[in-house]
Coordinates of C-alpha atoms in Angstrom, one line a residue:
X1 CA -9.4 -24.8 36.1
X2 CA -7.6 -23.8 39.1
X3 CA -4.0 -23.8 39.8
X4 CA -3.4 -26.4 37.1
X5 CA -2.4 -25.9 33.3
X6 CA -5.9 -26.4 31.6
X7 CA -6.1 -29.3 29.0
X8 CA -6.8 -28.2 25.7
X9 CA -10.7 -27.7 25.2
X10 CA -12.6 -26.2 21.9
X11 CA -15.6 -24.2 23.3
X12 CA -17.2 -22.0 20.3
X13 CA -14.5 -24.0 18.1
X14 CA -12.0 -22.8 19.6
X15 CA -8.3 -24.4 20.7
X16 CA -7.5 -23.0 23.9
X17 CA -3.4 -23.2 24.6
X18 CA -2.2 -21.7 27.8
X19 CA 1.7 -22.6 28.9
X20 CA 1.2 -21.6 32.4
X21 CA -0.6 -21.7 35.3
X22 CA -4.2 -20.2 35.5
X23 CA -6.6 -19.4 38.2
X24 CA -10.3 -18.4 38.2
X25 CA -10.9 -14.9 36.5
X26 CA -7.9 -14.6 34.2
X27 CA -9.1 -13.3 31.1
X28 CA -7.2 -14.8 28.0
X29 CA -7.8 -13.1 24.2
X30 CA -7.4 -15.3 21.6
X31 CA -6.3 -13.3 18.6
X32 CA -7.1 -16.2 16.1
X33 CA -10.2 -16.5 16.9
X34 CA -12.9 -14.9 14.2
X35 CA -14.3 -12.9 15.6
X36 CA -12.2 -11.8 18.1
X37 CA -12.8 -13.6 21.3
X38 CA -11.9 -13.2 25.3
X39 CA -12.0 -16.5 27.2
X40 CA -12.5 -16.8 30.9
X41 CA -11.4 -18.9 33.4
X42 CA -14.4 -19.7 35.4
X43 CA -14.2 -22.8 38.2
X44 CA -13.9 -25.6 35.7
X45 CA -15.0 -24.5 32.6
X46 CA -13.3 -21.8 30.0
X47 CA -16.1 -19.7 28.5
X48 CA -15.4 -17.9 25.0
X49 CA -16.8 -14.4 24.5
X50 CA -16.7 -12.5 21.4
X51 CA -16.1 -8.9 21.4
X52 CA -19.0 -7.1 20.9
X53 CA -19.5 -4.4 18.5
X54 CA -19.2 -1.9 21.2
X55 CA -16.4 -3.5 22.7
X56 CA -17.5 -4.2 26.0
X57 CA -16.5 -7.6 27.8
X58 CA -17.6 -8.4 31.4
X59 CA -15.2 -10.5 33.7
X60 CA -15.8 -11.8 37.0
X61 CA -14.7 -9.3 39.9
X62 CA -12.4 -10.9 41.1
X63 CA -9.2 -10.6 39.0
X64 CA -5.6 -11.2 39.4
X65 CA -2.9 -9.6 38.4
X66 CA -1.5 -11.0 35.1
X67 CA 2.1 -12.9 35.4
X68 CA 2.3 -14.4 31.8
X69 CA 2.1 -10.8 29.4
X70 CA 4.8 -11.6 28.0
X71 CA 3.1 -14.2 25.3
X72 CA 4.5 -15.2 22.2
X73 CA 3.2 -14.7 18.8
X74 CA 0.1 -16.7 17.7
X75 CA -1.0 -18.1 21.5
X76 CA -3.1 -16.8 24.0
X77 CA -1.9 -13.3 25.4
X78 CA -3.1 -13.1 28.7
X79 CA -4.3 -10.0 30.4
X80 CA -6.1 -8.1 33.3
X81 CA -9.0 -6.3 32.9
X82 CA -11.1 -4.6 35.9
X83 CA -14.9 -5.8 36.2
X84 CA -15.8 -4.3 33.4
X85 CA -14.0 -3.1 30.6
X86 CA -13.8 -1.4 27.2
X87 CA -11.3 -3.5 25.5
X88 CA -10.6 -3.7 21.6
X89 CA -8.9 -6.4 19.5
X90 CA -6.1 -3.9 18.2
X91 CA -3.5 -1.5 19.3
X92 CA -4.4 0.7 15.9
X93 CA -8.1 0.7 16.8
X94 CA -7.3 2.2 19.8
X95 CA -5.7 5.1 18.1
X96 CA -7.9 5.1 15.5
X97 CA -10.8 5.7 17.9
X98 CA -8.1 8.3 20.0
X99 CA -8.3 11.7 18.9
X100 CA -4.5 12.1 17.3
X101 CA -5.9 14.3 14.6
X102 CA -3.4 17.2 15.7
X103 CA -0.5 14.9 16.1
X104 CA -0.9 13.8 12.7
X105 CA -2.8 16.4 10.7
X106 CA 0.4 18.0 9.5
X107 CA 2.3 14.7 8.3
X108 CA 2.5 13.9 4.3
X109 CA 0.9 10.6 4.4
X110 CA -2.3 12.2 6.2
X111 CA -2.7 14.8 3.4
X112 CA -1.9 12.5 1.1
X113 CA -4.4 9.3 1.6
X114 CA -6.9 12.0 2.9
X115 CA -8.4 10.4 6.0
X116 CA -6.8 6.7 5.3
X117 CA -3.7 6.0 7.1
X118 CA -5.5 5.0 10.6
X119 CA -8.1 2.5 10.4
X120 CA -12.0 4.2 11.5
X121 CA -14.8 2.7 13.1
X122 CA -17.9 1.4 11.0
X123 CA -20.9 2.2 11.9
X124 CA -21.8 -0.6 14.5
X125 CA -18.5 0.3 16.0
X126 CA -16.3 -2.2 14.6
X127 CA -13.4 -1.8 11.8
X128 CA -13.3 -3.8 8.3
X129 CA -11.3 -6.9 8.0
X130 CA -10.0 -5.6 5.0
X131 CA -7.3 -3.0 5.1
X132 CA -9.2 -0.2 5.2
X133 CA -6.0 2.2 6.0
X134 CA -2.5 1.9 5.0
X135 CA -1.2 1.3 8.8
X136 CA -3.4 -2.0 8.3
X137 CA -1.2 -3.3 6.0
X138 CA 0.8 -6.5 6.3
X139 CA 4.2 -4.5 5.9
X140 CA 3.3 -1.2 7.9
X141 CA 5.0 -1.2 11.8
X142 CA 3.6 1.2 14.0
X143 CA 4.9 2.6 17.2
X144 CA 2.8 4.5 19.7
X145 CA 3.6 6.1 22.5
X146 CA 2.1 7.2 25.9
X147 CA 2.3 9.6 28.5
X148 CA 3.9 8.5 31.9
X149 CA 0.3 7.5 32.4
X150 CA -0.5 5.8 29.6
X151 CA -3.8 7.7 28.7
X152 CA -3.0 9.8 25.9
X153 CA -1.0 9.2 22.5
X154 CA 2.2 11.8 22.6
X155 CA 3.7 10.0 19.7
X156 CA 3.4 8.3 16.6
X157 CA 5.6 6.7 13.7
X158 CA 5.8 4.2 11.7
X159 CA 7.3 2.3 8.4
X160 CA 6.5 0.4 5.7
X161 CA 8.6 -2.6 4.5
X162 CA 8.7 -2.6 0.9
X163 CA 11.8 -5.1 0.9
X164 CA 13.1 -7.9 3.1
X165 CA 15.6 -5.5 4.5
X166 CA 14.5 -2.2 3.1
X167 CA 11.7 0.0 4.8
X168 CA 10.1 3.8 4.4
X169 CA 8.8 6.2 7.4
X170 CA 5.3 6.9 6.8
X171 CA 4.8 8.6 10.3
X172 CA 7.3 10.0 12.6
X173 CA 4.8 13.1 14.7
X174 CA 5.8 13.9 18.0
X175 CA 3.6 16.3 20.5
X176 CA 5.0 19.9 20.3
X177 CA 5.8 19.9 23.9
X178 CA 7.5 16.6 24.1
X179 CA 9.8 17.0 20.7
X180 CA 12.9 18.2 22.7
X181 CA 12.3 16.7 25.9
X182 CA 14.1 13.2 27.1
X183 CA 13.0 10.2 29.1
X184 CA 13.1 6.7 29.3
X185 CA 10.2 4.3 27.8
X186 CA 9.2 1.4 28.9
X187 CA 6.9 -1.2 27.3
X188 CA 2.8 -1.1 27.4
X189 CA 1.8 -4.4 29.5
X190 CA -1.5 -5.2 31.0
X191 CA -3.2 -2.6 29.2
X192 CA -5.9 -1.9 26.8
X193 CA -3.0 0.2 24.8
X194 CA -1.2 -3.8 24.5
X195 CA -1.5 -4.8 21.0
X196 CA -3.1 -7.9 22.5
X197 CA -3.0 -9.5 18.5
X198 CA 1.0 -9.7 18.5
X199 CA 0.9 -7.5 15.0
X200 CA 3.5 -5.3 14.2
X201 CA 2.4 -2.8 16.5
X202 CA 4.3 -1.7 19.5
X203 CA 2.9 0.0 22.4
X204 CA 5.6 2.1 24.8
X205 CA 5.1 4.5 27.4
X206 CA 7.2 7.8 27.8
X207 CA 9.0 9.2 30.8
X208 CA 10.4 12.8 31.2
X209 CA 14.2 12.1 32.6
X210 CA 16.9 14.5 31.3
X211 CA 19.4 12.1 33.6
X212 CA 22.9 12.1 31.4
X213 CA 24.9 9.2 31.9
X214 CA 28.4 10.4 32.2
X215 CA 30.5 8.3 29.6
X216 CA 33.5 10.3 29.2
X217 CA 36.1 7.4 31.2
X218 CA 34.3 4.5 29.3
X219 CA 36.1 3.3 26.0
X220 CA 35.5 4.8 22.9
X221 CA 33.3 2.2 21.5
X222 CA 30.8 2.9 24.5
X223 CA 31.0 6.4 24.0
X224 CA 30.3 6.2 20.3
X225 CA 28.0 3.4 20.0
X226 CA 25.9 3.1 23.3
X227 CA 22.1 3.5 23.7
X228 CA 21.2 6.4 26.2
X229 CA 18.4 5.0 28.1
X230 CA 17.3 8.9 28.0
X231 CA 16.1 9.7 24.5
X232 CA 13.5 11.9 22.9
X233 CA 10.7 10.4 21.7
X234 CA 11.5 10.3 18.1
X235 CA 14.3 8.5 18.6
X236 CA 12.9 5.9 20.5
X237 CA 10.3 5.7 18.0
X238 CA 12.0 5.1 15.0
X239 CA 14.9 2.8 16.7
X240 CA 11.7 0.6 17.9
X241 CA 9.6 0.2 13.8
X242 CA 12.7 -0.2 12.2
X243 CA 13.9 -2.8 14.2
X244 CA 10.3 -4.7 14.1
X245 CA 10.2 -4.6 10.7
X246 CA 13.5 -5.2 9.9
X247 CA 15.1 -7.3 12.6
X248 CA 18.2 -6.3 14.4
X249 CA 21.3 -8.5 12.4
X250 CA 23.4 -6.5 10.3
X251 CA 20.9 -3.4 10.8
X252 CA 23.5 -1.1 9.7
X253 CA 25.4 -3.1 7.2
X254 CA 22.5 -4.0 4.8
X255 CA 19.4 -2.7 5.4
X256 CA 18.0 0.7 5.0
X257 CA 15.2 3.1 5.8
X258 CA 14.3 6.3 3.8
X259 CA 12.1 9.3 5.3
X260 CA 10.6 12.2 3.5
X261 CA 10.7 15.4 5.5
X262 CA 9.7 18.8 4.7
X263 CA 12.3 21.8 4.1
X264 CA 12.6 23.5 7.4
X265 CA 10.4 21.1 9.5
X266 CA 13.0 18.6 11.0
X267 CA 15.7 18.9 13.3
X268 CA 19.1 17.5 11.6
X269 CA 21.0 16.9 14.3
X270 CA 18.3 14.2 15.5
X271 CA 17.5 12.7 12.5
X272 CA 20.9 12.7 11.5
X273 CA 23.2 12.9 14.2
X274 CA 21.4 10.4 16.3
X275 CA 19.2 8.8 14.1
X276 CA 21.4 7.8 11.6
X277 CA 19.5 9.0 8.5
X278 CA 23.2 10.3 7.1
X279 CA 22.9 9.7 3.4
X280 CA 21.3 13.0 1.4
X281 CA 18.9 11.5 -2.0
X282 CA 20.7 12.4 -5.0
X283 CA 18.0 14.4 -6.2
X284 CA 15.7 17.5 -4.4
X285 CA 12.3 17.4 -4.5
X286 CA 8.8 19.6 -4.4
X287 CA 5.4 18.7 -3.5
X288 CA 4.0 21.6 -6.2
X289 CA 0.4 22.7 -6.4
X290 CA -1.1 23.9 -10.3
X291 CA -3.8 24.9 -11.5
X292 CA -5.0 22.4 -13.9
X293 CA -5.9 24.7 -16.8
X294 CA -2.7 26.3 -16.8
X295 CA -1.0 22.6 -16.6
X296 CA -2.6 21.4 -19.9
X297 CA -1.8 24.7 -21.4
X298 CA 1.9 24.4 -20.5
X299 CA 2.2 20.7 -21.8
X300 CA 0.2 21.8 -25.0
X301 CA 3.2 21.5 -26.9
X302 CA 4.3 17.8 -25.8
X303 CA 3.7 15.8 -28.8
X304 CA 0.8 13.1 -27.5
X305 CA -0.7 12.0 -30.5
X306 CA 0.8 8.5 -30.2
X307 CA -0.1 7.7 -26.9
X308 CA -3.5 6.3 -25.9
X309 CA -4.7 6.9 -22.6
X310 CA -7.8 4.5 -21.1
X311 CA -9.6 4.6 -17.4
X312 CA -8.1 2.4 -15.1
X313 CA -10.9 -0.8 -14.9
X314 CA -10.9 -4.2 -13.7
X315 CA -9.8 -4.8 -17.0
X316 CA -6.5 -3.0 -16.8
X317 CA -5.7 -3.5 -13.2
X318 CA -3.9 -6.4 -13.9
X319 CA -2.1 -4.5 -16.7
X320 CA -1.0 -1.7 -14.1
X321 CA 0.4 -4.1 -11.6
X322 CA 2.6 -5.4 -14.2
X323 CA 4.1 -2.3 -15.2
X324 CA 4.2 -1.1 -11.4
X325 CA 6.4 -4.3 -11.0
X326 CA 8.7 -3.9 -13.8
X327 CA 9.8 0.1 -12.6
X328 CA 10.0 -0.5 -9.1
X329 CA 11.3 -4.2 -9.1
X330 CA 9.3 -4.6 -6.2
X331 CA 5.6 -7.1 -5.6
X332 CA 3.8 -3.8 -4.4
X333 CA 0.3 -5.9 -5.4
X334 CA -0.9 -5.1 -1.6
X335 CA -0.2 -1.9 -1.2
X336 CA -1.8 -1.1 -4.7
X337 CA -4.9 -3.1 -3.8
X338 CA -5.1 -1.2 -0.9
X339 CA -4.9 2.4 -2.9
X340 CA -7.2 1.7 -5.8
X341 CA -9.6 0.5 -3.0
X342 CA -10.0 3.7 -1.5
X343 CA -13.3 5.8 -2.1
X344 CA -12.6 8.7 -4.5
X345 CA -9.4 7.0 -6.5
X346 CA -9.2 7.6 -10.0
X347 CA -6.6 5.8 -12.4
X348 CA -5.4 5.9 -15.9
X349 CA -3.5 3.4 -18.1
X350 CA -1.2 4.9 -21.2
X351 CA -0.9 2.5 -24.2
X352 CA 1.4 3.3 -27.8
X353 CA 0.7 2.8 -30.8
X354 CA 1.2 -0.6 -30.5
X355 CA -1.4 -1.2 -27.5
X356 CA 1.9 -1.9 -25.3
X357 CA 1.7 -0.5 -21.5
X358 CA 3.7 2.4 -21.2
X359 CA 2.5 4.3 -18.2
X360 CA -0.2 4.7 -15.4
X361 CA -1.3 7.4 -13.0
X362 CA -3.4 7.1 -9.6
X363 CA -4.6 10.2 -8.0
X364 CA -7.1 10.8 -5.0
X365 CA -9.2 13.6 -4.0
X366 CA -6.7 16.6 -5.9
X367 CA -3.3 14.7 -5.1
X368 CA -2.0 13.3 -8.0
X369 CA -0.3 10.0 -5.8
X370 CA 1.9 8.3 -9.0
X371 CA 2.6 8.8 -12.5
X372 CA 5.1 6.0 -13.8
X373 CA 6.0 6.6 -17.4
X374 CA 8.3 5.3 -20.5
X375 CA 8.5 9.1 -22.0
X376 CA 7.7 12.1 -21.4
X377 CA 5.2 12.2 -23.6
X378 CA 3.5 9.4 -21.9
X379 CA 3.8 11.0 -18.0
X380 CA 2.4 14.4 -19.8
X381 CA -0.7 12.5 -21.5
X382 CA -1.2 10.9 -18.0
X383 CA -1.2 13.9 -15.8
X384 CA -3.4 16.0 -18.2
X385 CA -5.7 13.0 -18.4
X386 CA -5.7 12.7 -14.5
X387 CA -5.7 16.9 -14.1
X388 CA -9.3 16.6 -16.1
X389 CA -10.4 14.1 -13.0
X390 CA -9.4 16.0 -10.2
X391 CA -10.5 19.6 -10.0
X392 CA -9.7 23.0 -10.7
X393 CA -5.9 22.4 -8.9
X394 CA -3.9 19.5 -8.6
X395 CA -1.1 18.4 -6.2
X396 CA 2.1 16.7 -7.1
X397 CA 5.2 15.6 -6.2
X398 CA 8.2 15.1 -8.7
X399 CA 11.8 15.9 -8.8
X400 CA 13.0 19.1 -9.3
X401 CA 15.2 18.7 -12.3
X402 CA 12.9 16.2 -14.0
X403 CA 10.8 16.4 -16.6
X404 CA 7.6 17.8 -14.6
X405 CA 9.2 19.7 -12.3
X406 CA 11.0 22.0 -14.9
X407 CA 7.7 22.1 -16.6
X408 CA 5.8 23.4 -13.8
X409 CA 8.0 25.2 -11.9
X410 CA 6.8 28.3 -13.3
X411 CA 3.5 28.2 -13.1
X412 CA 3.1 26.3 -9.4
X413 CA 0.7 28.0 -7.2
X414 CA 2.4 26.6 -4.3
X415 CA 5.6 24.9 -3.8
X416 CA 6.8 22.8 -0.7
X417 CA 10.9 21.6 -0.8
X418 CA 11.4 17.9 0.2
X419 CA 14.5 16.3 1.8
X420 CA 15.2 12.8 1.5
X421 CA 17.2 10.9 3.4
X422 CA 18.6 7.5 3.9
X423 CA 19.6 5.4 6.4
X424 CA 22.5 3.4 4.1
X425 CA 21.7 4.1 0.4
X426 CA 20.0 5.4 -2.0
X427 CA 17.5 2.3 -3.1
X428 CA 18.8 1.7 -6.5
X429 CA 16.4 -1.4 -7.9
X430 CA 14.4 1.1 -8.9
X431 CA 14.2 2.6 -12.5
X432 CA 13.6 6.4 -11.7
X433 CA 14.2 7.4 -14.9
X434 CA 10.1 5.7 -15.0
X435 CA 9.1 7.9 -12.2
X436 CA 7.8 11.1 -13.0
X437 CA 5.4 11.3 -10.0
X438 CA 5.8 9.8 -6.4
X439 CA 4.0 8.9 -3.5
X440 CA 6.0 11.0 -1.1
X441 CA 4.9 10.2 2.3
X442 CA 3.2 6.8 2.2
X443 CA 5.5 4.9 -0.3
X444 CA 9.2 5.0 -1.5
X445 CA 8.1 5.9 -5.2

């Protein structure tokens, strides 16, 4: 096919449609395709090649420059590669397979899921169909971005939509040296680092340029509400997920975006000055590390004898779900898939005395992830359960002035203050007098 829009052909049973004109050696992936497959414009013919498991695809040497990246959703994205190329299916296996582990070692959801928010390789060099990481997730958005030349990861965020127009920063890491600096970004095209699938996964590239646009004789309304083209990165960052995952009409007005952030770790006038993350959570919060001994000793006098706590089985999942849906109001069946699915998790159902549902914990590794409760004497029959399954210590996070937290204030080994902050609201479909433990830094509760 040369110099002609190809006819629609099916080699390997495939449907091959291209909108614009193609010449010989234009490499075309298909990202619906299973597996993942590269066609090839060769003469006359279009020749399908899967990836392989080491992710090496030759092309013909002679190679174009590509005219059409600019694809949308659900066709063929086409690209340029050299004569031969290592080349993967997905922006997030690139990072995965990136070493980021010091941009990211320090953020909540990394110590949280302990080795599960990025995707990793098997063992033949190929990752699971099956979200393996929370970033896999339908709802997660991810944002990466580059150096000026687009080799190595500076940046990462990214958010999880939990709601049509409600979302929650997982990631938001910026390299050391780059956090103050500005630039200018500009989009990842023809590149390995393209997020050749067209997921929710955006590829950018970061210039240094601390260029200030003088606004001082434009009107008001410029001044106040115009983008500088010259940013940090974080702000680029977040401006970019939250608008993927939430689209851009009536971003302001009705849809929101809450972030967990360390006492002391942030820098307000960013996230709040420029970001827009304005509105303080009604309540502070801890991440708070006990010993588990001295936690069943200091819940010894709760009054438990009514409540009936069971290991969560395939017999009870169903049961948790339920209950999950009926404090947050929200069809988190995904995301707790994904959790229980995860090598090391441990889970506990609480029943009354009338074998109704009134609780359930998860916890992984010696994080204690949820505890969702009717009374207190449920959420302290759950977490002494759960403190039994994880170790000699256990890590939580809870509200300061709830139940747990004035419990355990006194006999934390460690305690880390949280901020919350909101974009627009606090999320208020939520019954938080249920939560006694949350997710901080993968999930809103």
């Amino acid at each position: 096919i040369v110099g002609s829009p190809p006819p629609r052909r099916s080699p390997a049973n495939l449907t091959v449609e291209v909108d614009s004109v193609v010449v010989a050696g234009q490499v075309f992936y298909s990202h619906t395709a299973n597996p993942p497959t590269f066609l090839t414009i060769v003469s006359e013919s279009v020749r399908a090649q899967p990836v392989s498991a080491s992710g090496i695809v030759h092309t013909p040497s002679s190679i174009p420059s590509c005219y059409c990246c600019d694809c949308p959703p659900r066709r063929l994205c086409c690209i340029s590669l050299p004569p031969t190329t290592t080349v993967h299916p997905s922006l997030l296996v690139m990072v995965a397979q990136t070493d980021v582990s010091g941009l990211i070692q320090n953020s909540k959801a990394a110590q949280m899921l302990n080795g599960s928010l990025l995707p990793r390789q098997s063992a033949n060099g190929t990752c699971p169909d099956k979200p393996a990481a929370l970033l896999q997730l339908n709802e997660a958005t991810t944002a990466v971005v580059l150096d000026a030349e687009g080799r190595d990861v500076v940046a990462l965020a990214a958010v999880l939509r939990y709601a049509p127009m409600q979302a929650y920063c997982v990631l938001a890491e910026v390299d050391e040296q780059l956090q103050r600096k500005t630039g200018r970004i500009e989009p990842v095209a023809n590149s390995m680092w393209c997020d050749a699938a067209g997921g929710e996964h955006i590829g950018m590239k970061f210039a240094l340029d601390d260029t200030k646009k003088d606004l001082r004789l434009q009107p008001m309304f410029v001044q106040a509400h115009i983008r500088p083209e010259s940013r940090v990165p974080l702000e680029h960052m977040i401006d970019a997920v939250t608008e993927k995952a939430l689209g851009i009409k009536n971003l302001e007005l009705k849809k929101n975006t809450t972030v967990d952030l360390y006492e002391g770790t942030y820098d307000s006038n960013v996230w709040r000055d420029r970001i827009g993350f304005c509105v303080t959570d009604r309540c502070d919060y801890a991440e708070l590390t006990v010993a588990s001994d001295a936690l069943r000793k200091q819940l010894a006098n709760i009054d438990i004898s009514e409540v009936k706590v069971q290991p969560l089985g395939a017999d009870t999942m169903q049961q948790m779900v339920e209950y999950d849906h009926a404090v947050s109001q929200l069809n988190r069946e995904e995301y707790l898939s994904f959790l229980t699915s995860l090598k090391g998790i441990v889970g506990a159902v609480a029943y009354d005395s009338a074998d109704q549902v009134t609780g359930y914990a998860l916890a992984l590794g010696t994080n204690l992830l949820q505890c969702y409760a009717e009374t207190e004497s449920a959420a302290a029959a759950l977490v002494c359960h759960m403190s039994k399954a994880v170790g000699q210590s256990m890590t939580l996070n809870t509200a300061v002035d709830s139940f747990l937290g004035v419990q355990l204030a006194s006999i934390a080994t460690k305690r880390r203050a949280i901020q919350r902050f909101h974009t627009r609201a606090v999320p208020s479909q939520v019954k938080w007098e249920k939560v006694f433990v949350l997710n901080i830094g993968t999930h809103l509760l």
